[in-house]
Every structure is written in structure tokens, then in C-alpha cells.
Amino acid sequence: MAQNAIGRLFRGQSSNTLRQSIGSVSQKRSYASKNTIPSFSPSSSPELDQALNRMREELFIPYGLGSQQQNLIFRQRYHARLEEEPVTVSVGEDDEPFLLRPMDHQTRPTKRDIFDVVTLMKTTKDWQNLIPYLSGLRLANRSVKSPRMQWLVRRAAQSDALGIILEAAKQSGLTRLRLNDMAVVRRIFFELHRKAQNGDFQGADVEKAFTLAQQFVYQMTAPEHVEHSVELDPKRKPFVIGTLLELSAARALSAHEGNDVGGWVRSYALRLLGSWREGNFRGDIKEWRSIDQMLQENVPIYNGMKLALEVNGIAKEKSIAPGLKNRINELGALIANQKKAAPEEVKAQPSVGLEQANLLHQN
């Protein structure tokens, strides 16, 4: 039935061309049926389930089909006959039947629609759909640029779903989330800092944040995430190493009676001092947005050095303690000056960086 209908749609072609067209469509009936079209698990919200299903049926499936099937869907000259004699194809891992219907490229979900779906993700269960969702966007050739990836990380952190961001990085071939993007990595490590901060740098929160931070850095060594330029390599930057120092020191103080179990504090302290010239410590920047970004990077570094000196043995180690104390004084003065430079409207309603600096002062 499907082959006859499709054959009539291509009437007027030569017999050889017709046979090729029919054969091509027949071969591609299962084009999207194995490990291509993503499926979603039930979420905590019927509204989110409905939104995900809409994206799947109106975006992911149509653009995941073969070119001949897409022609049937999107080319207006085939629409009438497709409505008269419907064609069904199998999609997904379970060979789910999908009825082809006339569609218009211009009426597919917009960028705003795409990211509105993410705003409906509230729980960790909801965020488990992120990887198939990003996979579907890749399949539909809908790019997620760096600012939106940063936004996704921030939203995931609000739902305690940074572990799913890590899994998305592990499946970067499907998700396009890569850890050689400096801005994305900066956001990830800042959110790890905030996770530990929200738990007062104690207990399970700091333990989980430290474990995730180490796993993210390990993942950065995978070929698909490696940044070959030393100057652009996120894992060499003080904001990454300083956050690892902060989390490892807080973990030592919280869970190990101040002992540097595993030697992580010492190791990260040495690496931080060795990477200092790669940091964002300029005092001549006047534009507040850039200053605010500096504060987001540098507050965890400052806090990490302070905590490290409280860990048993670190304050007495001559290869570490003097360097940490000098950098604490230097960075503390920079942060204090940047706080004073904040515009009055920002002081009244603190930006993220200023809020972090204020919390540091309170502690």
C-alpha cells in the first residue's frame, strides 16, 4: 500500500528513476528506527510530558527521517496525495508506527519553544530527559550555542541535576556538550562551588560537589573534550583548580578531621600556585559585567586558599604556605576594591558576583 502510494507520487519519472525512488523509500522505512529518534521517560509534570512529545512529533521525528520521507512531508506538491493515501513508517527502538502527514518547515517549533521546554524541568527525574532532548535537537540540526549551554547548566544546578550535565558531557556525540568551551566549564565549576556553599561547605553537599568536580576534570581528558591550546584549556585555569582546592579543603575539614586524605589539598594548592598567571586577576577593568565575571571566578579561589591553610600540615609546608598567604592578600585586596567599585544600583540589588563577594566577607 505504501509503495503504491509513493509510486504514484513520483509519477512522471522514468521507470529506472521510479524504481530507484521506491527502493530508496522502502529501504528507509526503518531509517530512524534504531538508536536515532529519542524517546522520553515520564516526568513529574503532564505539561512537560506534552511539551516533550510535541517536540518529538513535530521536530525530532520529521528531521530524523530519510530524505525521501522528508520530501513527502515537507514538499507541498505531495501533500494532497499523502492525505489521500497515508504512509506509515517505523521509528524509535520499538519500531513505533508514525503516520506521515503534511508539514511546513516554517511552522516547526521555534528556538523559544525549544528552550521553554527546559524551563518545565523541575526535578532530577525531569532532567533525566535532557540527554535524549539534546540528542533530538542535534538530529533536527538545531544548535545549542554556548550561552544557552551555560543557561542549561545553571537551570540544572537549580534542580540538583549537575550529575546529568556530566552524563551529557560523557555522551557529547549525541548532546554536543563539550568541555573545551571555557564559558561552559566556568559555569559548571561556579555551580559546583555554589552547591557546596549552599550546604555550608559541609557534609554530603561538599562531598558530592568534589566528586563531580573531579569527574568533570577527568572527562576533559577524553579526546572529544581536549583543548589543545594551553591558553584556552579550561582545566589549566585557576578558576577550575581553585574550585577543586576549595572543595577538597572543605571536604578535609568536614569529613576527615582536617586531614588531607589522599593528598588532594596539597596537590591542588601547588597546581593553583603554578597556574596563577593564567588567572583573571586584572585590576584595571572598569566595566561592571566583566568585574562581576571576575568575582564569580575569584571568590572560590580565595575561599579555597583560606580553607587550605586550615587543613592539617598545609600552613607549615614551606613550599605552599607562603605562596598561598601572598596570593590571599593580593586577591583579597582586588576583591575588596571591586566591591567598592560596584555601581550603586548593583549594591542595592547585588549581581551574582557581588553577592558572592558579600558572602565571602560575611564568612
mmCIF file of C-alpha atoms in Angstrom:
data_model
loop_
_atom_site.group_PDB
_atom_site.id
_atom_site.type_symbol
_atom_site.label_atom_id
_atom_site.label_comp_id
_atom_site.label_asym_id
_atom_site.label_seq_id
_atom_site.Cartn_x
_atom_site.Cartn_y
_atom_site.Cartn_z
ATOM 1 C CA MET A 1 0.000 0.000 0.000
ATOM 2 C CA ALA A 2 2.752 2.441 1.000
ATOM 3 C CA GLN A 3 4.905 1.582 -2.005
ATOM 4 C CA ASN A 4 1.965 2.027 -4.416
ATOM 5 C CA ALA A 5 1.080 5.385 -2.926
ATOM 6 C CA ILE A 6 4.648 6.553 -3.098
ATOM 7 C CA GLY A 7 4.986 5.271 -6.636
ATOM 8 C CA ARG A 8 2.065 7.410 -7.744
ATOM 9 C CA LEU A 9 3.582 10.405 -6.017
ATOM 10 C CA PHE A 10 6.616 10.043 -8.250
ATOM 11 C CA ARG A 11 4.573 9.503 -11.462
ATOM 12 C CA GLY A 12 6.169 11.073 -14.474
ATOM 13 C CA GLN A 13 9.681 9.898 -13.686
ATOM 14 C CA SER A 14 11.431 7.387 -15.905
ATOM 15 C CA SER A 15 10.959 3.739 -14.963
ATOM 16 C CA ASN A 16 14.543 3.463 -13.728
ATOM 17 C CA THR A 17 14.232 6.590 -11.617
ATOM 18 C CA LEU A 18 10.902 5.402 -10.294
ATOM 19 C CA ARG A 19 12.362 2.078 -9.212
ATOM 20 C CA GLN A 20 15.239 3.877 -7.508
ATOM 21 C CA SER A 21 12.822 6.194 -5.680
ATOM 22 C CA ILE A 22 10.587 3.379 -4.492
ATOM 23 C CA GLY A 23 13.583 1.312 -3.443
ATOM 24 C CA SER A 24 15.090 4.247 -1.588
ATOM 25 C CA VAL A 25 11.921 4.916 0.387
ATOM 26 C CA SER A 26 11.400 1.232 1.102
ATOM 27 C CA GLN A 27 14.929 0.906 2.404
ATOM 28 C CA LYS A 28 14.447 3.930 4.602
ATOM 29 C CA ARG A 29 11.210 2.855 6.215
ATOM 30 C CA SER A 30 13.320 1.932 9.226
ATOM 31 C CA TYR A 31 15.902 4.680 8.745
ATOM 32 C CA ALA A 32 15.138 6.225 12.115
ATOM 33 C CA SER A 33 14.093 3.092 13.912
ATOM 34 C CA LYS A 34 17.297 2.110 15.738
ATOM 35 C CA ASN A 35 19.086 4.396 18.200
ATOM 36 C CA THR A 36 18.154 7.551 16.318
ATOM 37 C CA ILE A 37 14.817 9.031 17.311
ATOM 38 C CA PRO A 38 14.948 9.676 21.077
ATOM 39 C CA SER A 39 12.215 8.649 23.465
ATOM 40 C CA PHE A 40 11.403 10.263 26.805
ATOM 41 C CA SER A 41 10.682 8.817 30.216
ATOM 42 C CA PRO A 42 7.625 10.019 32.157
ATOM 43 C CA SER A 43 8.320 13.257 34.005
ATOM 44 C CA SER A 44 6.819 14.830 37.123
ATOM 45 C CA SER A 45 4.550 17.042 35.028
ATOM 46 C CA PRO A 46 1.883 16.294 32.407
ATOM 47 C CA GLU A 47 2.708 19.693 30.896
ATOM 48 C CA LEU A 48 6.340 18.699 30.411
ATOM 49 C CA ASP A 49 5.352 15.286 29.019
ATOM 50 C CA GLN A 50 3.111 17.016 26.488
ATOM 51 C CA ALA A 51 5.818 19.522 25.521
ATOM 52 C CA LEU A 52 8.422 16.785 25.035
ATOM 53 C CA ASN A 53 6.012 14.746 22.947
ATOM 54 C CA ARG A 54 5.271 17.764 20.766
ATOM 55 C CA MET A 55 8.973 18.299 20.103
ATOM 56 C CA ARG A 56 9.393 14.642 19.266
ATOM 57 C CA GLU A 57 6.493 14.506 16.812
ATOM 58 C CA GLU A 58 6.907 17.932 15.223
ATOM 59 C CA LEU A 59 10.684 18.279 15.184
ATOM 60 C CA PHE A 60 12.755 15.227 16.041
ATOM 61 C CA ILE A 61 10.890 12.573 14.044
ATOM 62 C CA PRO A 62 10.346 14.621 10.851
ATOM 63 C CA TYR A 63 14.010 15.651 10.667
ATOM 64 C CA GLY A 64 15.185 12.190 11.667
ATOM 65 C CA LEU A 65 13.557 10.534 8.662
ATOM 66 C CA GLY A 66 15.216 9.817 5.340
ATOM 67 C CA SER A 67 15.312 12.431 2.593
ATOM 68 C CA GLN A 68 12.562 10.731 0.528
ATOM 69 C CA GLN A 69 10.260 10.616 3.543
ATOM 70 C CA GLN A 70 11.037 14.248 4.341
ATOM 71 C CA ASN A 71 10.104 15.144 0.781
ATOM 72 C CA LEU A 72 6.702 13.533 1.284
ATOM 73 C CA ILE A 73 6.186 15.512 4.483
ATOM 74 C CA PHE A 74 7.531 18.916 3.532
ATOM 75 C CA ARG A 75 7.018 19.322 -0.230
ATOM 76 C CA GLN A 76 3.668 20.869 -0.884
ATOM 77 C CA ARG A 77 3.162 19.109 -4.233
ATOM 78 C CA TYR A 78 2.891 15.772 -2.384
ATOM 79 C CA HIS A 79 0.575 16.908 0.406
ATOM 80 C CA ALA A 80 -2.779 16.195 -1.206
ATOM 81 C CA ARG A 81 -1.874 12.667 -2.215
ATOM 82 C CA LEU A 82 -0.247 11.978 1.145
ATOM 83 C CA GLU A 83 -3.531 12.931 2.811
ATOM 84 C CA GLU A 84 -5.480 10.699 0.424
ATOM 85 C CA GLU A 85 -3.235 7.675 0.857
ATOM 86 C CA PRO A 86 -1.392 7.881 4.209
ATOM 87 C CA VAL A 87 2.049 6.315 4.672
ATOM 88 C CA THR A 88 3.234 4.869 7.978
ATOM 89 C CA VAL A 89 6.882 4.354 8.911
ATOM 90 C CA SER A 90 8.556 2.742 11.914
ATOM 91 C CA VAL A 91 10.559 4.944 14.267
ATOM 92 C CA GLY A 92 12.364 4.524 17.550
ATOM 93 C CA GLU A 93 13.871 1.487 19.188
ATOM 94 C CA ASP A 94 10.466 -0.217 19.452
ATOM 95 C CA ASP A 95 9.547 0.239 15.768
ATOM 96 C CA GLU A 96 6.809 2.637 16.764
ATOM 97 C CA PRO A 97 4.434 3.354 13.850
ATOM 98 C CA PHE A 98 4.435 7.001 12.801
ATOM 99 C CA LEU A 99 1.912 8.349 10.318
ATOM 100 C CA LEU A 100 3.459 10.772 7.866
ATOM 101 C CA ARG A 101 1.466 13.964 7.481
ATOM 102 C CA PRO A 102 1.949 17.215 5.582
ATOM 103 C CA MET A 103 4.145 19.713 7.432
ATOM 104 C CA ASP A 104 5.659 23.130 6.817
ATOM 105 C CA HIS A 105 9.244 23.998 7.765
ATOM 106 C CA GLN A 106 8.064 27.437 8.830
ATOM 107 C CA THR A 107 5.646 26.106 11.437
ATOM 108 C CA ARG A 108 8.109 23.820 13.243
ATOM 109 C CA PRO A 109 8.839 24.691 16.909
ATOM 110 C CA THR A 110 10.853 27.879 17.317
ATOM 111 C CA LYS A 111 14.019 28.425 19.368
ATOM 112 C CA ARG A 112 11.887 29.947 22.074
ATOM 113 C CA ASP A 113 9.622 26.889 22.064
ATOM 114 C CA ILE A 114 12.667 24.647 22.332
ATOM 115 C CA PHE A 115 14.037 26.318 25.446
ATOM 116 C CA ASP A 116 10.642 26.892 27.004
ATOM 117 C CA VAL A 117 10.518 23.105 27.352
ATOM 118 C CA VAL A 118 13.628 23.197 29.550
ATOM 119 C CA THR A 119 12.003 25.708 31.907
ATOM 120 C CA LEU A 120 9.445 22.999 32.700
ATOM 121 C CA MET A 121 12.145 20.659 34.025
ATOM 122 C CA LYS A 122 11.981 20.968 37.806
ATOM 123 C CA THR A 123 13.087 17.653 39.307
ATOM 124 C CA THR A 124 16.006 15.298 38.774
ATOM 125 C CA LYS A 125 13.513 12.916 37.182
ATOM 126 C CA ASP A 126 12.571 15.617 34.679
ATOM 127 C CA TRP A 127 16.225 16.334 33.885
ATOM 128 C CA GLN A 128 16.833 12.699 33.002
ATOM 129 C CA ASN A 129 15.178 13.634 29.709
ATOM 130 C CA LEU A 130 17.882 16.194 28.921
ATOM 131 C CA ILE A 131 20.212 13.815 27.079
ATOM 132 C CA PRO A 132 17.550 12.456 24.697
ATOM 133 C CA TYR A 133 16.279 16.022 24.294
ATOM 134 C CA LEU A 134 19.696 17.352 23.272
ATOM 135 C CA SER A 135 20.114 14.295 21.066
ATOM 136 C CA GLY A 136 16.853 15.160 19.320
ATOM 137 C CA LEU A 137 17.961 18.751 18.805
ATOM 138 C CA ARG A 138 21.192 17.520 17.220
ATOM 139 C CA LEU A 139 19.185 15.185 14.977
ATOM 140 C CA ALA A 140 16.978 18.092 13.911
ATOM 141 C CA ASN A 141 20.068 20.242 13.310
ATOM 142 C CA ARG A 142 19.064 22.737 15.987
ATOM 143 C CA SER A 143 22.243 24.105 17.508
ATOM 144 C CA VAL A 144 22.610 24.950 21.188
ATOM 145 C CA LYS A 145 25.163 27.736 21.370
ATOM 146 C CA SER A 146 27.478 28.368 24.305
ATOM 147 C CA PRO A 147 25.295 30.960 26.113
ATOM 148 C CA ARG A 148 22.376 28.534 26.027
ATOM 149 C CA MET A 149 24.566 25.675 27.282
ATOM 150 C CA GLN A 150 25.590 27.891 30.187
ATOM 151 C CA TRP A 151 21.928 28.607 30.834
ATOM 152 C CA LEU A 152 21.182 24.865 30.770
ATOM 153 C CA VAL A 153 23.914 24.247 33.354
ATOM 154 C CA ARG A 154 22.509 26.941 35.627
ATOM 155 C CA ARG A 155 18.974 25.553 35.332
ATOM 156 C CA ALA A 156 20.211 22.023 36.002
ATOM 157 C CA ALA A 157 22.073 23.199 39.103
ATOM 158 C CA GLN A 158 18.875 24.707 40.461
ATOM 159 C CA SER A 159 17.322 21.228 40.266
ATOM 160 C CA ASP A 160 20.380 19.451 41.730
ATOM 161 C CA ALA A 161 20.960 17.846 38.331
ATOM 162 C CA LEU A 162 24.627 18.641 37.660
ATOM 163 C CA GLY A 163 25.236 14.895 37.528
ATOM 164 C CA ILE A 164 23.083 14.796 34.417
ATOM 165 C CA ILE A 165 25.204 17.567 32.878
ATOM 166 C CA LEU A 166 28.199 15.278 33.482
ATOM 167 C CA GLU A 167 26.393 12.409 31.734
ATOM 168 C CA ALA A 168 25.558 14.733 28.848
ATOM 169 C CA ALA A 169 29.262 15.547 28.542
ATOM 170 C CA LYS A 170 30.081 11.826 28.511
ATOM 171 C CA GLN A 171 27.686 11.458 25.570
ATOM 172 C CA SER A 172 28.867 14.554 23.737
ATOM 173 C CA GLY A 173 28.479 12.830 20.382
ATOM 174 C CA LEU A 174 24.732 12.912 20.987
ATOM 175 C CA THR A 175 24.419 16.114 23.020
ATOM 176 C CA ARG A 176 27.143 18.382 21.602
ATOM 177 C CA LEU A 177 28.038 19.413 25.158
ATOM 178 C CA ARG A 178 31.819 19.784 25.135
ATOM 179 C CA LEU A 179 34.125 20.623 27.992
ATOM 180 C CA ASN A 180 36.640 22.581 25.920
ATOM 181 C CA ASP A 181 34.252 25.539 25.996
ATOM 182 C CA MET A 182 35.732 27.876 28.594
ATOM 183 C CA ALA A 183 32.474 29.651 29.387
ATOM 184 C CA VAL A 184 30.522 26.411 29.858
ATOM 185 C CA VAL A 185 33.200 24.947 32.150
ATOM 186 C CA ARG A 186 33.326 28.209 34.116
ATOM 187 C CA ARG A 187 29.584 27.958 34.721
ATOM 188 C CA ILE A 188 29.836 24.292 35.727
ATOM 189 C CA PHE A 189 32.526 24.936 38.330
ATOM 190 C CA PHE A 190 30.831 28.026 39.679
ATOM 191 C CA GLU A 191 27.663 25.987 40.203
ATOM 192 C CA LEU A 192 29.693 23.272 41.940
ATOM 193 C CA HIS A 193 31.054 25.965 44.248
ATOM 194 C CA ARG A 194 27.515 27.164 44.947
ATOM 195 C CA LYS A 195 26.305 23.641 45.639
ATOM 196 C CA ALA A 196 28.934 23.249 48.364
ATOM 197 C CA GLN A 197 28.265 26.779 49.583
ATOM 198 C CA ASN A 198 24.546 26.060 49.936
ATOM 199 C CA GLY A 199 25.484 23.178 52.231
ATOM 200 C CA ASP A 200 27.788 25.456 54.252
ATOM 201 C CA PHE A 201 30.778 23.539 52.816
ATOM 202 C CA GLN A 202 29.951 20.513 54.917
ATOM 203 C CA GLY A 203 28.550 17.025 54.654
ATOM 204 C CA ALA A 204 27.022 15.392 51.618
ATOM 205 C CA ASP A 205 26.832 18.570 49.538
ATOM 206 C CA VAL A 206 30.565 19.223 49.576
ATOM 207 C CA GLU A 207 31.307 15.513 49.092
ATOM 208 C CA LYS A 208 29.087 15.337 46.027
ATOM 209 C CA ALA A 209 30.390 18.621 44.610
ATOM 210 C CA PHE A 210 34.003 17.465 44.998
ATOM 211 C CA THR A 211 33.291 14.104 43.360
ATOM 212 C CA LEU A 212 31.524 15.756 40.423
ATOM 213 C CA ALA A 213 34.315 18.308 40.018
ATOM 214 C CA GLN A 214 36.918 15.561 39.770
ATOM 215 C CA GLN A 215 34.787 13.645 37.291
ATOM 216 C CA PHE A 216 34.323 16.713 35.126
ATOM 217 C CA VAL A 217 38.093 17.284 35.031
ATOM 218 C CA TYR A 218 38.697 13.630 34.200
ATOM 219 C CA GLN A 219 36.159 13.875 31.380
ATOM 220 C CA MET A 220 38.081 16.867 29.984
ATOM 221 C CA THR A 221 40.897 14.453 29.135
ATOM 222 C CA ALA A 222 38.683 12.491 26.733
ATOM 223 C CA PRO A 223 39.601 13.134 23.069
ATOM 224 C CA GLU A 224 36.316 14.846 22.243
ATOM 225 C CA HIS A 225 36.830 17.377 25.052
ATOM 226 C CA VAL A 226 40.559 18.049 24.805
ATOM 227 C CA GLU A 227 41.552 21.645 24.154
ATOM 228 C CA HIS A 228 44.991 21.585 22.529
ATOM 229 C CA SER A 229 45.719 25.262 23.146
ATOM 230 C CA VAL A 230 47.293 25.655 26.590
ATOM 231 C CA GLU A 231 45.938 29.192 26.855
ATOM 232 C CA LEU A 232 42.380 28.064 26.151
ATOM 233 C CA ASP A 233 42.409 24.816 28.132
ATOM 234 C CA PRO A 234 39.821 25.185 30.934
ATOM 235 C CA LYS A 235 41.327 22.533 33.202
ATOM 236 C CA ARG A 236 44.557 24.575 33.446
ATOM 237 C CA LYS A 237 42.726 27.687 34.639
ATOM 238 C CA PRO A 238 42.826 28.858 38.273
ATOM 239 C CA PHE A 239 39.018 29.007 38.455
ATOM 240 C CA VAL A 240 38.903 25.217 37.911
ATOM 241 C CA ILE A 241 41.911 24.369 40.088
ATOM 242 C CA GLY A 242 40.877 26.870 42.780
ATOM 243 C CA THR A 243 37.392 25.355 42.995
ATOM 244 C CA LEU A 244 38.931 21.894 43.325
ATOM 245 C CA LEU A 245 41.143 23.266 46.112
ATOM 246 C CA GLU A 246 38.134 24.813 47.830
ATOM 247 C CA LEU A 247 36.084 21.618 47.647
ATOM 248 C CA SER A 248 38.934 19.310 48.669
ATOM 249 C CA ALA A 249 39.855 21.523 51.627
ATOM 250 C CA ALA A 250 36.231 21.832 52.747
ATOM 251 C CA ARG A 251 35.882 18.056 52.482
ATOM 252 C CA ALA A 252 39.029 17.500 54.563
ATOM 253 C CA LEU A 253 37.747 19.851 57.271
ATOM 254 C CA SER A 254 34.207 18.480 57.204
ATOM 255 C CA ALA A 255 34.704 14.739 56.857
ATOM 256 C CA HIS A 256 38.309 13.927 57.772
ATOM 257 C CA GLU A 257 39.028 15.978 60.893
ATOM 258 C CA GLY A 258 41.148 18.390 58.908
ATOM 259 C CA ASN A 259 43.416 15.696 57.462
ATOM 260 C CA ASP A 260 44.391 15.846 53.798
ATOM 261 C CA VAL A 261 43.304 12.301 52.977
ATOM 262 C CA GLY A 262 44.579 11.410 49.520
ATOM 263 C CA GLY A 263 46.796 14.491 49.365
ATOM 264 C CA TRP A 264 44.291 16.373 47.235
ATOM 265 C CA VAL A 265 44.589 19.685 49.087
ATOM 266 C CA ARG A 266 48.351 19.773 48.788
ATOM 267 C CA SER A 267 48.223 18.771 45.122
ATOM 268 C CA TYR A 268 45.639 21.370 44.134
ATOM 269 C CA ALA A 269 47.389 24.094 46.166
ATOM 270 C CA LEU A 270 50.628 23.511 44.272
ATOM 271 C CA ARG A 271 48.815 23.415 40.945
ATOM 272 C CA LEU A 272 46.951 26.628 41.735
ATOM 273 C CA LEU A 273 50.149 28.493 42.580
ATOM 274 C CA GLY A 274 51.736 27.161 39.394
ATOM 275 C CA SER A 275 48.813 28.274 37.225
ATOM 276 C CA TRP A 276 48.381 31.745 38.716
ATOM 277 C CA ARG A 277 49.495 33.629 35.610
ATOM 278 C CA GLU A 278 46.597 32.035 33.704
ATOM 279 C CA GLY A 279 44.046 33.654 36.031
ATOM 280 C CA ASN A 280 41.626 36.526 35.615
ATOM 281 C CA PHE A 281 43.106 38.971 38.130
ATOM 282 C CA ARG A 282 43.324 42.269 36.281
ATOM 283 C CA GLY A 283 42.705 45.314 38.436
ATOM 284 C CA ASP A 284 42.311 47.807 35.585
ATOM 285 C CA ILE A 285 38.947 46.519 34.330
ATOM 286 C CA LYS A 286 36.200 49.125 34.755
ATOM 287 C CA GLU A 287 33.195 47.577 33.020
ATOM 288 C CA TRP A 288 30.998 46.041 35.715
ATOM 289 C CA ARG A 289 29.848 42.991 33.781
ATOM 290 C CA SER A 290 33.491 41.922 33.362
ATOM 291 C CA ILE A 291 34.221 42.649 37.020
ATOM 292 C CA ASP A 292 31.228 40.589 38.073
ATOM 293 C CA GLN A 293 32.526 37.682 35.989
ATOM 294 C CA MET A 294 35.925 38.041 37.668
ATOM 295 C CA LEU A 295 34.301 37.868 41.087
ATOM 296 C CA GLN A 296 32.475 34.670 40.144
ATOM 297 C CA GLU A 297 35.820 33.133 39.194
ATOM 298 C CA ASN A 298 37.912 34.510 42.016
ATOM 299 C CA VAL A 299 35.753 34.159 45.133
ATOM 300 C CA PRO A 300 36.018 30.323 45.063
ATOM 301 C CA ILE A 301 39.792 30.635 44.547
ATOM 302 C CA TYR A 302 40.155 32.988 47.507
ATOM 303 C CA ASN A 303 37.956 30.820 49.703
ATOM 304 C CA GLY A 304 39.840 27.715 48.616
ATOM 305 C CA MET A 305 43.201 29.165 49.660
ATOM 306 C CA LYS A 306 41.824 30.277 53.022
ATOM 307 C CA LEU A 307 40.333 26.832 53.708
ATOM 308 C CA ALA A 308 43.512 25.082 52.577
ATOM 309 C CA LEU A 309 45.538 26.841 55.263
ATOM 310 C CA GLU A 310 43.184 25.365 57.878
ATOM 311 C CA VAL A 311 43.942 21.809 56.748
ATOM 312 C CA ASN A 312 46.437 19.978 58.938
ATOM 313 C CA GLY A 313 50.009 20.487 57.811
ATOM 314 C CA ILE A 314 49.398 22.910 54.946
ATOM 315 C CA ALA A 315 50.166 26.073 56.927
ATOM 316 C CA LYS A 316 53.551 24.628 57.919
ATOM 317 C CA GLU A 317 54.609 23.484 54.460
ATOM 318 C CA LYS A 318 57.218 25.903 53.165
ATOM 319 C CA SER A 319 56.591 25.042 49.513
ATOM 320 C CA ILE A 320 52.923 26.029 49.803
ATOM 321 C CA ALA A 321 52.017 28.255 52.763
ATOM 322 C CA PRO A 322 53.998 31.425 51.873
ATOM 323 C CA GLY A 323 52.675 31.383 48.326
ATOM 324 C CA LEU A 324 49.083 30.909 49.472
ATOM 325 C CA LYS A 325 49.349 33.716 52.018
ATOM 326 C CA ASN A 326 50.770 36.128 49.442
ATOM 327 C CA ARG A 327 48.069 35.274 46.919
ATOM 328 C CA ILE A 328 45.352 35.573 49.565
ATOM 329 C CA ASN A 329 46.484 39.106 50.368
ATOM 330 C CA GLU A 330 46.754 40.021 46.690
ATOM 331 C CA LEU A 331 43.385 38.561 45.702
ATOM 332 C CA GLY A 332 41.642 39.811 48.831
ATOM 333 C CA ALA A 333 42.686 43.382 48.028
ATOM 334 C CA LEU A 334 41.454 43.008 44.445
ATOM 335 C CA ILE A 335 38.060 41.664 45.572
ATOM 336 C CA ALA A 336 37.687 44.446 48.145
ATOM 337 C CA ASN A 337 38.410 47.117 45.521
ATOM 338 C CA GLN A 338 35.977 45.529 43.095
ATOM 339 C CA LYS A 339 33.247 45.519 45.729
ATOM 340 C CA LYS A 340 33.783 49.243 46.265
ATOM 341 C CA ALA A 341 33.634 49.835 42.502
ATOM 342 C CA ALA A 342 30.154 48.322 42.184
ATOM 343 C CA PRO A 343 27.545 50.795 40.870
ATOM 344 C CA GLU A 344 25.017 51.900 43.445
ATOM 345 C CA GLU A 345 22.170 50.100 41.680
ATOM 346 C CA VAL A 346 24.199 46.880 41.801
ATOM 347 C CA LYS A 347 24.925 47.367 45.502
ATOM 348 C CA ALA A 348 21.197 47.807 46.091
ATOM 349 C CA GLN A 349 20.384 44.627 44.141
ATOM 350 C CA PRO A 350 23.622 42.611 44.118
ATOM 351 C CA SER A 351 24.631 40.804 40.967
ATOM 352 C CA VAL A 352 25.807 37.192 41.226
ATOM 353 C CA GLY A 353 29.473 38.100 41.568
ATOM 354 C CA LEU A 354 28.896 40.834 44.122
ATOM 355 C CA GLU A 355 26.616 38.544 46.087
ATOM 356 C CA GLN A 356 29.457 36.022 46.254
ATOM 357 C CA ALA A 357 31.901 38.680 47.412
ATOM 358 C CA ASN A 358 29.469 39.799 50.109
ATOM 359 C CA LEU A 359 29.038 36.222 51.330
ATOM 360 C CA LEU A 360 32.799 35.876 51.477
ATOM 361 C CA HIS A 361 33.034 38.979 53.632
ATOM 362 C CA GLN A 362 30.312 37.695 55.952
ATOM 363 C CA ASN A 363 32.153 34.427 56.425
#
